[in-house]
Amino acid sequence: MVSGKSDQELKELSLRTGNACVGFNLRRTTRLLQRLYDEAFEPLGLKGTQFSLLMAVAGNKGATIGELAQPLGMERSTLSRNITVMQKKGLVIVEEGKDRRQQKISITGQGLSVLQDALSLWERVQERLIRELGEERIKNLLADLQSLSQWIKET
Amino acid sequence: MVSGKSDQELKELSLRTGNACVGFNLRRTTRLLQRLYDEAFEPLGLKGTQFSLLMAVAGNKGATIGELAQPLGMERSTLSRNITVMQKKGLVIVEEGKDRRQQKISITGQGLSVLQDALSLWERVQERLIRELGEERIKNLLADLQSLSQWIKET
DNA sequence: CCATAATATAAGTATATACACATATTAACT
DNA sequence: AGTTAATATGTGTATATACTTATATTATGG
């Protein structure tokens, strides 16, 4: 029973649950880390999310919204809106396919140029993270995150 | 140089960077996992984020926005808006403190009742995660996330 | 070939998030 | 005490996110 607990007992329950909850810890760390990336890419007027998306577009020339959304683990409607932002910035271009329902996304010349600069900023962040946590823990962390993603997709 | 690369080379670079990027992997897993929690809490009209916030409020009776934001690793302005949502749902109550700049947040009776039900739904998700990844990996994952959060806060 | 089903995307609505700035209140210094 | 500093929160603006619903296009079954 939650409602019968004293303030002190609630405090302990709250701490215990917060420490154990994978969702809470993932969200909190993601929030905090996102700020590091955003700071790093700020000179390019880019957010961390946009860097990832630009990289995904670059590596999947002419892919549709649906094809991109899959590996990103993102709703197509979300991706659609994110692509619009990138398009306004001139980083990607959207073209109709033969199947006129589909929108084929590609990176622009300007997008490639920004990506080039962003990549070296990304490397600096990556190196800081490796220096801080160590290569082994980063590797394990990435593997765990990927296992988790894979499992959820299959569920 | 990014701009001189072939489509195939860009594809490889994109895959390699995506696999190595802590930010991307954290965001993707968080997105996917969030849906599991949202499904679980859906019968209560609650989101995963709101469960975490409700639990934090319950464990810190009368805390201010600023005091809550700190351990949540959240901007105070963000928390302020999230609290408004919870207030509209009748789950928390906001009162002026002696220092009238401050807003003291507490959980309501209805909030406690919802929290009670939410807690058992949360436990089911937690058990599924432990069954899937194993207790050891979950423990390591949580420890890594907490180290990372701690470091970023100190940076 | 036409009606219907399936598919791809966008738009409506709501929450989560952060930064910059505005506002109100308290503290601190002279 | 009065002016200025610092502090706590809320608002404006923009992006990220997802669910539901609408729209347009293609495929399918008769």
PDB file of C-alpha atoms (C1' of nucleotides) in Angstrom, chain C:
ATOM      1  C1'  DC C   1     -12.735  -1.586 -65.528  1.00  0.00           C
ATOM      2  C1'  DC C   2     -14.596  -0.439 -61.041  1.00  0.00           C
ATOM      3  C1'  DA C   3     -15.136  -0.775 -56.185  1.00  0.00           C
ATOM      4  C1'  DT C   4     -12.557  -1.793 -52.303  1.00  0.00           C
ATOM      5  C1'  DA C   5      -8.542  -2.722 -49.665  1.00  0.00           C
ATOM      6  C1'  DA C   6      -3.890  -1.669 -48.658  1.00  0.00           C
ATOM      7  C1'  DT C   7      -0.125   1.629 -48.361  1.00  0.00           C
ATOM      8  C1'  DA C   8       2.622   6.100 -47.705  1.00  0.00           C
ATOM      9  C1'  DT C   9       2.590  10.313 -45.965  1.00  0.00           C
ATOM     10  C1'  DA C  10       0.822  14.524 -43.731  1.00  0.00           C
ATOM     11  C1'  DA C  11      -1.970  17.113 -40.405  1.00  0.00           C
ATOM     12  C1'  DG C  12      -4.388  17.591 -35.830  1.00  0.00           C
ATOM     13  C1'  DT C  13      -3.560  17.313 -31.060  1.00  0.00           C
ATOM     14  C1'  DA C  14      -0.938  16.601 -26.901  1.00  0.00           C
ATOM     15  C1'  DT C  15       3.217  15.958 -24.152  1.00  0.00           C
ATOM     16  C1'  DA C  16       8.363  16.462 -23.358  1.00  0.00           C
ATOM     17  C1'  DT C  17      12.201  19.112 -23.889  1.00  0.00           C
ATOM     18  C1'  DA C  18      15.370  23.314 -23.677  1.00  0.00           C
ATOM     19  C1'  DC C  19      17.048  28.132 -24.198  1.00  0.00           C
ATOM     20  C1'  DA C  20      16.329  32.905 -23.868  1.00  0.00           C
ATOM     21  C1'  DC C  21      13.838  36.287 -21.791  1.00  0.00           C
ATOM     22  C1'  DA C  22      10.318  38.408 -18.654  1.00  0.00           C
ATOM     23  C1'  DT C  23       8.402  38.942 -14.045  1.00  0.00           C
ATOM     24  C1'  DA C  24       8.075  38.792  -9.264  1.00  0.00           C
ATOM     25  C1'  DT C  25      10.228  38.405  -4.929  1.00  0.00           C
ATOM     26  C1'  DT C  26      13.939  38.273  -1.711  1.00  0.00           C
ATOM     27  C1'  DA C  27      18.655  39.305  -0.204  1.00  0.00           C
ATOM     28  C1'  DA C  28      22.561  42.335   0.183  1.00  0.00           C
ATOM     29  C1'  DC C  29      25.133  46.413   0.190  1.00  0.00           C
ATOM     30  C1'  DT C  30      25.769  51.157   0.965  1.00  0.00           C
TER      31       DT C  30
END
